[in-house]
XYZ file of C-alpha atoms in Angstrom:
774
model
C 60.909 106.816 102.563
C 62.313 103.657 103.069
C 59.226 101.280 100.988
C 60.203 104.362 97.850
C 64.487 103.536 98.152
C 63.964 99.491 98.789
C 62.105 99.421 95.094
C 65.553 100.998 93.028
C 66.986 98.736 90.759
C 70.772 98.321 91.209
C 70.505 100.092 94.915
C 71.113 98.672 98.888
C 68.848 100.511 101.003
C 69.791 101.297 104.970
C 66.105 103.174 104.833
C 66.202 104.290 108.521
C 66.437 108.339 109.733
C 69.627 108.993 111.435
C 69.304 111.663 114.490
C 69.617 115.010 113.553
C 72.027 116.728 115.266
C 71.007 119.671 117.317
C 73.611 119.895 120.096
C 77.372 119.307 120.539
C 79.165 117.917 122.899
C 82.490 119.251 124.654
C 85.101 119.614 121.928
C 88.843 118.742 122.025
C 90.458 121.723 122.021
C 92.524 123.106 119.331
C 90.617 120.472 116.884
C 87.572 121.934 116.215
C 87.144 123.529 112.747
C 86.298 126.979 112.084
C 84.644 125.883 108.437
C 82.254 128.520 106.617
C 78.139 127.776 106.845
C 77.687 129.781 103.098
C 75.833 128.669 100.642
C 78.014 127.427 98.017
C 81.390 127.209 96.706
C 82.287 124.086 98.943
C 85.877 124.557 99.901
C 87.583 121.774 101.344
C 90.019 122.022 104.401
C 93.036 119.253 105.097
C 92.528 118.207 109.014
C 95.133 115.317 108.893
C 96.162 113.772 111.725
C 93.245 115.086 114.162
C 89.731 113.516 114.554
C 87.835 116.310 113.561
C 85.214 117.515 115.585
C 81.460 119.247 114.814
C 81.387 122.666 114.262
C 78.346 123.949 116.504
C 74.858 124.463 114.509
C 75.568 122.932 111.253
C 74.202 119.839 110.377
C 77.357 117.897 108.984
C 77.355 114.067 108.124
C 80.987 112.484 109.510
C 82.242 109.848 107.184
C 84.106 106.945 109.169
C 86.396 105.186 105.868
C 89.194 102.775 105.635
C 90.722 100.124 103.296
C 92.648 97.376 102.896
C 92.489 96.110 106.837
C 93.609 93.096 105.165
C 92.172 91.044 108.267
C 94.762 92.575 110.438
C 92.410 91.000 113.130
C 95.355 91.236 116.101
C 95.253 94.889 115.803
C 90.880 94.202 115.427
C 90.289 96.353 119.406
C 92.593 99.284 118.606
C 90.894 100.096 115.231
C 88.095 99.425 116.459
C 88.126 101.741 119.200
C 89.251 104.404 116.718
C 86.653 103.552 114.643
C 84.112 104.396 117.188
C 85.986 107.272 118.964
C 85.880 109.276 115.716
C 81.712 108.768 115.544
C 81.548 110.343 119.518
C 81.815 113.859 118.621
C 78.655 113.229 115.718
C 77.235 110.379 117.145
C 76.842 107.406 115.990
C 73.475 108.126 114.462
C 75.252 110.929 112.608
C 77.725 108.676 111.278
C 78.216 106.666 108.495
C 81.207 103.879 108.266
C 82.412 102.618 105.136
C 84.910 100.003 103.649
C 86.700 100.988 100.816
C 87.650 97.274 99.524
C 89.988 94.688 100.364
C 88.773 93.973 103.792
C 89.630 90.375 103.788
C 92.337 88.297 101.492
C 96.137 88.746 101.992
C 95.633 88.201 105.957
C 97.708 87.404 108.737
C 97.779 83.875 109.715
C 95.045 84.078 112.277
C 92.318 85.183 110.140
C 93.474 83.558 106.964
C 93.624 80.166 108.529
C 89.850 80.532 109.359
C 88.853 81.760 105.929
C 89.123 85.989 106.969
C 85.418 85.170 109.326
C 87.345 86.617 111.940
C 87.949 89.837 110.216
C 84.506 89.961 109.048
C 82.697 89.177 112.157
C 84.880 91.999 113.588
C 83.763 94.687 110.766
C 80.051 93.584 111.635
C 80.492 94.534 115.169
C 82.088 97.549 115.072
C 79.374 98.622 112.425
C 80.196 98.887 109.093
C 77.416 100.649 106.472
C 79.052 99.551 102.978
C 81.287 97.460 101.984
C 82.890 98.329 98.649
C 84.274 94.985 96.857
C 88.529 95.314 96.665
C 90.600 92.549 94.315
C 91.238 90.558 96.703
C 87.323 89.657 98.324
C 87.411 87.997 94.236
C 90.354 85.971 95.429
C 88.514 82.758 95.611
C 86.216 84.063 92.589
C 82.555 85.601 91.798
C 80.903 82.677 93.576
C 82.805 83.015 97.247
C 82.634 87.023 96.223
C 78.870 87.428 95.702
C 78.233 84.319 97.955
C 80.005 83.686 100.898
C 81.565 86.939 101.473
C 78.290 88.838 100.785
C 76.205 86.840 102.796
C 78.488 86.922 105.816
C 79.197 90.946 106.124
C 75.729 93.085 107.500
C 76.330 94.920 104.264
C 75.885 96.244 101.539
C 78.336 94.992 98.974
C 79.429 97.211 95.943
C 80.942 97.207 92.776
C 79.237 99.375 90.213
C 81.842 98.386 87.574
C 81.531 94.779 87.795
C 78.927 92.694 85.056
C 78.086 89.430 84.472
C 77.788 88.149 81.044
C 73.962 88.483 80.963
C 74.823 92.249 81.844
C 73.495 92.029 85.646
C 75.538 93.064 88.112
C 76.352 90.436 90.934
C 76.959 93.250 93.463
C 74.692 96.544 94.150
C 75.773 99.519 92.649
C 75.345 102.092 95.409
C 73.298 102.138 99.041
C 70.877 105.141 100.567
C 71.353 105.925 103.929
C 69.829 108.832 105.303
C 71.467 111.457 107.922
C 70.143 113.789 109.436
C 67.336 114.197 107.393
C 69.921 113.820 104.271
C 69.928 110.897 101.696
C 73.505 109.875 101.368
C 74.864 107.232 98.707
C 77.621 105.614 98.557
C 78.714 104.385 95.543
C 81.717 101.253 95.074
C 84.298 100.623 92.361
C 86.377 98.152 91.747
C 90.543 98.277 90.776
C 89.655 97.747 86.877
C 92.857 95.739 87.039
C 91.144 92.940 88.828
C 91.479 90.215 85.851
C 95.296 90.454 86.205
C 95.140 90.110 89.900
C 93.210 86.984 90.502
C 92.380 83.797 89.166
C 90.734 83.737 85.420
C 88.987 80.716 86.000
C 87.319 82.730 89.453
C 86.061 85.416 87.713
C 85.006 83.870 83.755
C 82.311 86.185 82.349
C 82.646 88.995 84.581
C 83.325 92.352 83.132
C 85.097 94.810 85.468
C 84.409 97.883 83.675
C 86.075 101.214 83.939
C 84.765 102.673 88.098
C 85.359 106.145 87.457
C 82.409 105.432 84.673
C 80.397 103.096 86.633
C 80.325 105.976 89.263
C 79.391 108.759 87.150
C 76.383 107.054 85.396
C 75.284 106.049 88.971
C 76.064 109.734 90.494
C 74.170 111.093 86.697
C 70.741 108.834 88.030
C 71.043 110.149 91.529
C 70.835 113.470 90.527
C 68.489 113.608 87.828
C 65.717 113.863 89.623
C 64.102 111.094 88.935
C 63.043 109.152 91.929
C 62.457 106.137 90.133
C 65.972 105.515 89.817
C 67.253 106.658 92.879
C 67.664 109.795 94.290
C 70.332 111.340 97.068
C 71.862 114.696 97.784
C 75.140 113.761 98.940
C 77.444 111.211 96.694
C 80.055 109.354 97.940
C 82.527 107.822 95.548
C 84.082 105.144 97.295
C 87.151 103.779 94.514
C 88.961 100.241 95.336
C 92.233 101.986 93.222
C 94.401 105.113 94.278
C 97.525 107.055 93.739
C 100.653 106.109 94.045
C 102.360 108.029 96.187
C 102.042 108.410 100.378
C 102.105 112.344 101.570
C 103.121 114.100 98.602
C 101.714 117.259 96.976
C 98.940 116.232 94.681
C 100.667 117.079 91.324
C 102.983 114.774 92.402
C 99.983 111.962 92.809
C 98.188 113.375 89.465
C 101.387 113.208 87.656
C 100.040 108.854 87.857
C 97.017 108.675 85.064
C 95.426 106.249 87.165
C 95.154 108.842 90.135
C 94.493 111.810 87.726
C 90.888 110.151 86.306
C 89.742 109.156 89.673
C 90.188 113.077 90.497
C 89.524 114.861 87.766
C 87.172 113.051 86.162
C 85.005 111.929 88.930
C 81.473 113.231 88.349
C 81.023 116.946 89.907
C 78.120 115.426 91.503
C 80.084 113.630 93.355
C 80.985 115.328 96.957
C 83.788 113.206 98.539
C 86.131 110.594 96.937
C 87.538 107.773 98.647
C 90.892 105.813 97.459
C 92.162 102.290 98.406
C 94.449 99.564 97.208
C 97.550 101.252 96.148
C 98.006 101.185 100.436
C 98.876 104.956 100.184
C 98.549 107.833 102.728
C 96.942 111.443 101.598
C 94.066 113.176 102.013
C 93.756 116.613 99.559
C 91.486 119.414 98.664
C 91.338 118.470 95.028
C 90.007 121.331 92.922
C 86.403 120.022 90.597
C 85.653 123.139 88.735
C 84.906 126.295 90.567
C 85.084 123.767 94.085
C 86.850 121.535 95.387
C 86.219 118.205 97.551
C 88.215 115.750 99.531
C 90.371 112.953 98.114
C 91.160 110.547 101.062
C 92.845 106.982 101.100
C 93.580 106.187 104.863
C 96.948 103.370 104.489
C 96.437 99.812 104.950
C 96.286 97.444 107.754
C 94.058 99.657 109.648
C 96.718 101.362 110.548
C 94.540 104.719 109.795
C 91.432 105.666 109.550
C 90.070 108.626 106.585
C 87.258 110.521 108.091
C 85.574 113.296 105.558
C 83.177 115.641 107.321
C 80.264 117.368 105.218
C 78.851 120.746 106.125
C 75.082 120.837 104.268
C 72.761 123.503 104.175
C 68.682 123.372 104.521
C 68.421 121.628 101.113
C 71.413 119.203 101.441
C 73.718 120.757 99.459
C 76.870 120.895 100.618
C 78.537 124.024 101.369
C 81.661 123.145 103.167
C 83.893 119.949 104.168
C 86.768 118.704 105.851
C 89.271 115.118 105.660
C 91.623 113.677 108.371
C 93.966 110.575 108.366
C 94.036 109.506 111.995
C 96.225 106.990 113.166
C 95.066 104.095 114.769
C 95.043 104.457 119.010
C 97.530 102.920 120.075
C 96.718 100.133 122.944
C 97.520 101.868 125.730
C 95.256 104.769 124.676
C 92.011 103.201 124.469
C 89.577 104.993 126.867
C 88.456 103.097 129.480
C 84.893 103.458 128.465
C 85.636 102.023 125.080
C 87.449 99.208 126.646
C 84.394 98.813 127.932
C 82.421 98.896 125.407
C 80.403 95.477 124.567
C 80.945 96.124 121.043
C 84.697 95.746 121.759
C 84.459 93.564 124.936
C 82.952 90.983 121.849
C 86.026 92.479 119.262
C 88.218 90.416 122.035
C 86.698 87.786 122.695
C 86.869 87.070 118.615
C 90.787 87.935 118.464
C 91.369 85.203 121.326
C 89.410 82.594 119.597
C 90.771 83.410 116.236
C 93.889 82.421 117.984
C 93.260 79.543 119.715
C 91.774 78.376 116.154
C 94.968 79.033 114.344
C 97.309 77.338 116.911
C 95.407 74.039 116.247
C 94.763 74.631 112.201
C 98.609 76.080 111.655
C 99.612 72.054 113.099
C 99.000 71.068 109.496
C 102.441 69.640 108.160
C 103.156 71.223 104.328
C 106.878 69.960 103.930
C 109.847 68.425 104.773
C 113.214 69.719 105.974
C 116.658 68.708 105.882
C 118.399 71.422 108.394
C 117.916 74.394 109.446
C 117.115 77.298 107.058
C 117.012 80.256 108.895
C 118.326 84.062 108.865
C 121.470 85.563 109.178
C 122.901 85.285 112.674
C 125.622 87.543 114.490
C 127.946 85.405 116.948
C 130.425 85.357 119.838
C 133.414 85.247 118.223
C 135.793 81.668 118.280
C 132.411 80.264 119.725
C 131.552 78.075 116.297
C 132.722 74.909 115.791
C 133.624 74.236 112.322
C 133.981 70.900 110.530
C 137.271 70.238 109.262
C 136.290 67.864 106.426
C 133.259 69.930 105.152
C 133.394 73.284 106.576
C 129.967 72.880 107.822
C 129.573 74.959 110.964
C 127.752 74.428 114.387
C 127.130 74.962 118.308
C 128.418 78.630 118.248
C 126.614 81.863 121.017
C 124.772 83.822 119.002
C 124.644 87.226 119.750
C 121.926 88.360 116.972
C 119.293 85.775 116.192
C 118.343 88.367 112.793
C 121.556 89.877 111.546
C 119.634 91.858 108.382
C 123.614 93.051 107.019
C 123.985 89.659 106.036
C 123.163 86.989 103.306
C 120.962 83.966 104.704
C 119.875 80.514 103.591
C 116.365 81.555 104.798
C 116.677 85.185 102.154
C 117.601 83.551 99.203
C 115.212 80.404 100.010
C 112.366 83.006 100.111
C 113.385 84.870 96.903
C 113.840 81.785 94.683
C 110.488 80.523 95.845
C 109.137 83.741 94.679
C 110.418 84.308 91.369
C 109.206 79.765 90.485
C 105.869 80.634 92.216
C 105.037 83.838 89.877
C 106.546 82.667 86.802
C 103.863 79.536 87.853
C 100.675 81.096 86.937
C 101.423 81.344 83.591
C 100.662 84.824 83.911
C 103.712 86.584 84.480
C 107.325 86.958 84.058
C 110.497 87.569 86.096
C 114.026 86.991 85.863
C 115.150 87.145 88.749
C 113.656 88.120 92.567
C 115.014 90.120 95.927
C 113.289 89.824 99.226
C 114.201 92.471 102.153
C 115.587 90.513 105.400
C 113.013 92.786 107.528
C 110.055 90.341 106.019
C 111.626 87.178 107.317
C 110.220 87.351 110.932
C 111.359 83.496 111.965
C 112.821 80.968 111.065
C 112.997 77.264 109.506
C 114.440 75.168 112.485
C 114.905 71.648 111.867
C 112.962 69.879 114.904
C 111.451 67.308 113.269
C 111.839 67.425 109.596
C 108.326 68.410 108.805
C 107.214 71.988 108.011
C 104.277 73.547 109.635
C 101.803 75.938 107.838
C 102.085 77.901 111.288
C 105.973 77.718 110.580
C 106.078 79.081 106.834
C 103.239 82.122 108.385
C 105.419 83.197 111.046
C 108.282 83.073 108.715
C 105.961 85.198 106.285
C 103.368 87.464 108.807
C 102.922 90.078 106.542
C 100.761 89.362 103.833
C 102.305 90.810 101.216
C 101.182 90.511 97.746
C 103.518 89.770 95.670
C 104.520 92.278 92.441
C 107.042 92.404 88.820
C 108.765 95.248 88.474
C 109.756 96.152 85.054
C 113.432 98.259 85.919
C 116.137 98.195 83.627
C 119.612 97.069 84.563
C 120.670 100.785 85.252
C 117.915 100.906 87.900
C 118.607 96.957 88.971
C 122.261 98.457 90.158
C 120.916 101.239 92.024
C 118.929 99.058 93.951
C 121.509 97.207 94.602
C 123.904 100.092 95.841
C 120.631 101.416 98.099
C 121.934 98.045 100.417
C 123.682 100.856 101.859
C 120.827 102.532 103.565
C 120.359 106.276 103.282
C 116.928 107.887 104.533
C 115.622 110.145 101.600
C 117.149 113.823 103.787
C 120.453 111.756 103.111
C 120.585 110.744 106.897
C 122.270 107.420 107.304
C 119.686 105.099 109.323
C 120.390 102.848 112.358
C 120.625 99.770 110.199
C 123.505 100.763 108.065
C 123.112 98.468 105.494
C 120.310 95.872 104.861
C 120.934 92.356 102.148
C 118.236 91.549 100.171
C 117.860 87.993 99.321
C 118.594 87.010 95.833
C 116.962 84.093 93.482
C 119.725 81.651 92.454
C 120.273 83.424 88.723
C 121.341 86.339 89.940
C 125.111 86.929 91.431
C 126.962 90.364 91.487
C 130.354 91.458 92.832
C 130.713 94.366 95.150
C 133.478 97.138 96.580
C 132.012 98.255 99.649
C 135.556 100.367 99.205
C 134.145 102.418 96.713
C 132.361 105.687 97.025
C 128.301 104.917 97.587
C 126.595 104.852 94.101
C 129.947 102.883 92.543
C 130.270 100.024 94.858
C 128.313 97.808 92.506
C 131.133 96.539 90.597
C 129.218 93.627 87.792
C 126.348 91.543 87.836
C 124.904 88.378 86.167
C 121.601 86.655 85.471
C 121.376 83.189 83.954
C 125.758 83.641 83.731
C 125.213 86.644 81.521
C 126.104 89.885 82.186
C 123.194 92.727 83.087
C 122.735 95.194 80.105
C 122.232 98.652 81.994
C 119.921 99.714 79.275
C 117.951 96.400 79.143
C 114.882 96.051 81.080
C 114.355 93.043 83.300
C 111.044 91.584 85.570
C 111.922 91.271 89.416
C 109.442 89.217 91.893
C 109.034 91.329 94.478
C 106.687 92.346 97.929
C 104.534 95.128 97.086
C 106.401 96.654 100.396
C 109.486 96.919 98.194
C 107.626 97.566 94.972
C 106.718 100.679 96.949
C 110.447 101.715 97.533
C 110.273 100.478 100.886
C 112.938 100.057 103.079
C 114.620 103.080 101.227
C 115.157 100.725 97.953
C 113.786 104.202 96.146
C 114.941 103.269 92.725
C 111.979 100.677 93.168
C 109.828 103.391 91.963
C 111.498 104.071 89.166
C 109.986 100.974 87.533
C 108.663 101.744 84.337
C 105.969 99.294 85.519
C 104.707 97.417 88.893
C 101.876 94.164 88.058
C 100.241 92.932 91.235
C 100.527 89.050 90.606
C 97.517 88.617 93.362
C 99.624 86.300 94.837
C 99.654 86.293 98.230
C 103.796 85.628 99.680
C 102.372 83.203 102.037
C 99.800 81.339 99.956
C 102.748 80.945 97.613
C 105.842 79.816 99.624
C 103.338 76.983 101.049
C 102.670 75.904 97.643
C 105.885 76.090 96.496
C 106.897 74.235 100.183
C 104.615 71.662 99.083
C 106.075 71.407 95.603
C 109.226 71.135 96.366
C 108.715 68.505 99.301
C 106.823 66.118 96.740
C 109.407 65.939 93.761
C 111.806 62.930 94.022
C 115.927 63.866 94.092
C 117.345 62.756 91.213
C 119.963 61.480 93.445
C 118.887 59.106 95.854
C 121.270 59.581 98.396
C 119.816 63.288 98.715
C 117.213 64.487 101.159
C 114.500 65.336 99.879
C 111.879 68.556 101.090
C 113.976 71.932 101.781
C 117.296 71.892 102.189
C 119.922 75.250 103.486
C 120.921 77.120 100.442
C 124.953 77.003 100.743
C 125.828 79.791 98.279
C 125.921 83.102 97.924
C 125.061 85.562 95.427
C 126.949 88.228 95.899
C 130.438 88.307 97.057
C 133.133 91.262 97.566
C 136.098 91.378 95.821
C 138.391 94.581 95.992
C 141.724 95.568 94.490
C 140.510 94.557 90.900
C 141.528 97.281 88.356
C 138.049 96.935 86.549
C 138.326 99.432 84.073
C 141.989 98.910 83.389
C 143.540 96.129 80.853
C 145.492 93.070 82.268
C 148.428 91.608 80.481
C 149.719 88.160 79.219
C 152.064 86.872 81.924
C 151.554 89.774 84.806
C 149.492 89.055 88.045
C 146.904 90.956 90.229
C 146.220 90.057 93.494
C 142.710 89.989 94.429
C 141.064 90.857 98.031
C 137.897 88.706 98.614
C 135.466 88.476 100.971
C 131.738 88.265 102.368
C 131.760 84.653 100.713
C 130.328 82.888 103.460
C 126.521 82.854 104.351
C 125.644 83.373 107.935
C 123.064 81.594 108.786
C 122.549 78.549 111.464
C 125.152 75.818 110.037
C 126.167 77.409 107.037
C 129.569 75.876 105.338
C 132.842 78.233 106.208
C 134.980 78.079 103.335
C 138.708 76.823 102.942
C 139.664 77.349 99.546
C 138.816 79.966 96.578
C 139.981 79.904 93.349
C 139.631 81.781 89.892
C 139.127 80.112 86.035
C 137.973 80.915 82.642
C 137.063 78.662 80.040
C 138.960 78.843 76.436
C 138.040 76.865 73.592
C 139.843 76.604 70.396
C 139.372 76.650 66.681
C 138.844 72.680 66.670
C 135.642 73.482 69.074
C 138.063 71.731 72.440
C 136.922 73.238 75.250
C 139.313 73.419 78.405
C 139.816 75.180 81.552
C 142.348 77.095 82.544
C 143.205 77.793 86.734
C 143.862 80.859 86.903
C 144.997 81.479 90.387
C 143.844 79.790 93.928
C 144.908 80.327 97.340
C 143.756 79.192 100.625
C 141.115 80.500 103.445
C 143.338 80.566 106.886
C 141.726 79.893 109.556
C 142.035 82.455 111.813
C 140.610 84.656 108.987
C 137.447 83.512 107.986
C 135.111 84.727 105.100
C 138.205 86.605 103.465
C 141.554 85.933 101.045
C 144.075 87.048 99.340
C 143.753 85.395 95.587
C 146.228 86.317 93.013
C 144.934 85.877 89.584
C 147.827 85.116 86.482
C 147.896 85.656 83.597
C 149.005 83.097 81.380
C 151.896 84.344 78.593
C 150.094 82.330 75.874
C 146.395 84.297 75.759
C 145.321 85.783 73.324
C 144.012 89.655 73.473
C 140.185 89.246 74.736
C 137.816 89.812 77.204
C 137.520 86.894 79.352
C 134.324 86.263 82.133
C 136.072 84.580 84.680
C 134.742 82.266 87.988
C 135.888 83.294 91.543
C 134.183 80.392 93.440
C 134.751 79.513 97.150
C 134.653 75.649 98.131
C 133.604 74.097 99.753
C 129.996 76.231 99.708
C 129.969 76.105 95.683
C 129.148 80.831 96.815
C 131.156 82.060 92.987
C 130.885 84.934 91.010
C 132.100 85.945 87.667
C 134.053 89.443 86.727
C 135.714 90.485 83.462
C 138.791 90.708 82.736
C 140.458 92.655 80.175
C 143.311 90.797 79.380
C 145.951 92.845 76.394
C 149.123 89.718 74.338
C 150.971 91.439 71.683
C 150.422 87.635 70.747
C 148.853 84.501 71.380
C 149.624 80.918 70.967
C 145.768 79.346 71.456
C 143.957 78.894 68.392
C 141.953 81.601 67.585
C 138.295 81.041 66.820
C 136.471 81.999 63.689
C 133.927 83.889 63.714
C 133.709 85.123 66.808
C 130.565 87.165 67.611
C 131.299 90.173 70.596
C 130.753 89.269 73.839
C 126.850 89.461 74.561
C 124.889 90.973 76.974
C 122.128 88.847 79.140
C 118.229 89.352 77.482
C 115.753 88.440 80.175
C 114.609 84.947 80.372
C 111.898 83.393 82.192
C 112.701 80.381 84.760
C 116.072 79.788 84.973
C 116.625 76.858 83.551
C 117.959 73.616 85.235
C 120.203 70.778 84.231
C 119.904 67.600 84.265
C 122.346 67.455 87.982
C 119.918 69.989 89.129
C 122.281 72.770 88.574
C 121.624 76.081 86.523
C 121.760 74.923 83.360
C 124.133 77.327 80.619
C 121.696 79.754 79.005
C 122.539 81.853 75.907
C 123.546 78.979 74.103
C 122.893 78.536 70.095
C 124.555 77.043 67.280
C 126.081 80.376 66.755
C 127.563 81.089 70.478
C 129.259 77.551 70.478
C 130.799 78.271 66.629
C 131.567 81.746 68.060
C 133.893 79.974 70.851
C 131.645 80.755 74.080
C 131.892 77.228 75.995
C 127.911 76.856 76.065
C 127.645 73.847 78.070
C 127.770 73.497 82.055
C 131.689 72.238 82.723
C 131.469 70.391 86.412
C 135.311 69.911 87.720
C 135.715 68.188 91.499
C 137.426 70.070 93.961
C 137.507 69.696 97.713
C 134.295 67.811 97.059
C 132.365 70.685 95.838
C 132.006 71.082 91.910
C 132.333 74.273 90.528
C 130.371 75.276 87.949
C 131.782 77.053 84.604
C 129.453 79.386 83.070
C 129.104 80.983 79.563
C 133.450 81.661 80.082
C 135.124 82.290 76.926
C 138.462 83.145 75.241
C 138.808 84.489 71.471
C 141.950 84.936 69.772
C 142.942 87.280 67.295
């Protein structure tokens, strides 16, 4: 049989005969399946989360699959033990172990720095029988995927839908295995979106076709009775593509066209379908004609395995099936016999060796920094020292190293690195970026002025891909509202508030005393108000794009594009670029410097839906204008100002109020805003800023006056709202430039240039502030 099969084009063959199952060892009580052995129709059962045990007297094929391992080698021992345990009842010769793509790439530091060779070594050691290609296998281009990686795996490597310009296929379409006397085919296909997920140069000349069409074509050949083009009695589709949601009814995922296509349009010749790519967890008994078949995905990062057991009759026809998503064993739950298995012992050695080598390689210096750039902290009251001249804090007894309820210099810097990295590809456009605080796992401490690769990798250890989610302005508001956390059932989690890191161009105001869902009172992008109906492109980790950390509004995105960038890789490249950029100010520090400005300020007491008359005053309660990172600036003054332009084109800044921040009550202040009597009826953008940090926010104030002595502008336009911008423009002095400034806006009386005022040693930037007389 082996000699015949090995001559079939497009096939990879493992032509050994597995031992037929004639007896069964002790089954786990309560987990043995009661599956009918009647010949056809076949019906699936879902057994999650138990390991499926054999049915005595039946011929069964045990398939143990996993997906999106992404080089998670530190859990390699637990993962390998689970793969081996799931085979024990059937015997390893009665089982088939398959990888469904992204075995490597987007990996943790210890594997990534060694080009994922430790991950490949672990998977080879545990006996993976076939490797379907994922998009991350193409991270370094076709030469690496079809060369180094394909040669390193014990293979075969599969991708039926990938074709070169000359019509040849760089990977096998399928692999054949003989298990218990039954010929089993695994047909692999990668997501058709791969070209948008990796560098175009690396895959030039490749075509990524419809994965379903490719699988169906192979399945038809394997079922046509012609031994010259291959034959299989059982066919498994291994798709590196999947549904968008975990643990939901199949109807929910079927609403997604990609998942529906995989599930309903895959040929009935296929007996089971493995999914991947979307990192979701599900096991379905999916209808196909007058029968059903398993459709399964096992999450990601080695956290689960996906087991499918097929019962076959004497002719090799599937008569019943069962599927289960099985959680990976805890370290303390690995049986002693498996701990001492030579393969597990070798995996343990591989991991320890990789860790030791990574510690050395991680010392590569990728950039420089001046000052600590850290997560938010909580301090023992009264323990901080504040420099009266600069407001810079020092010392202090830290009681919480990772205060996820507060803004940080590190969170905002990582967010800024993401938006710049995504836009730097030239393939995507992002307007802003958000970063979840739990994704930051360490600080960048300035102990020697240098940033090493390992330090960056320790900050961002999860190796998330970066995505671009397209959301409406209204959805963006919901995302910010969900910083006040609730679980899906409405309960409040132990972390009741999570502060998102935000890129520089985005600011907002909030009032925590308002009702849930109505706390965000204003949002600005590039100093233009967010339009609830407009679409904005948000760069973010895939974890957030999937609604992680209860930011469920992000699942309402009209589209989510995987950029193919890994957060760590993008951050490292960004640090290198920032450190190589010469400062415009010879006295300014180079490399990374801490952000001193907070993007969101709490403003209470302002009647946002009511006008203010000329000559009247409104007292605002301000808070949350300080960061909480090591060395943050404690502000001493708050101020409100607006810009006016008369019909001669003369611009000026009007201060509407100013107040000190009391030393014994930091991070909050009462600011009285007074509208001059000579103002005209109009809506004003009022800048509320804190010095000396430069934190600011913008509020719109509706002013009503009987008359106005300020000369009115002519042909003034209606107030405009923001439109998405590709990259926040930067002024020559390094501050964010005013946007949306064109000739019409200038004629209309909008202040289109940056107006800088010096107050207490800090520059106050007034952007898009306007006044229009009636």
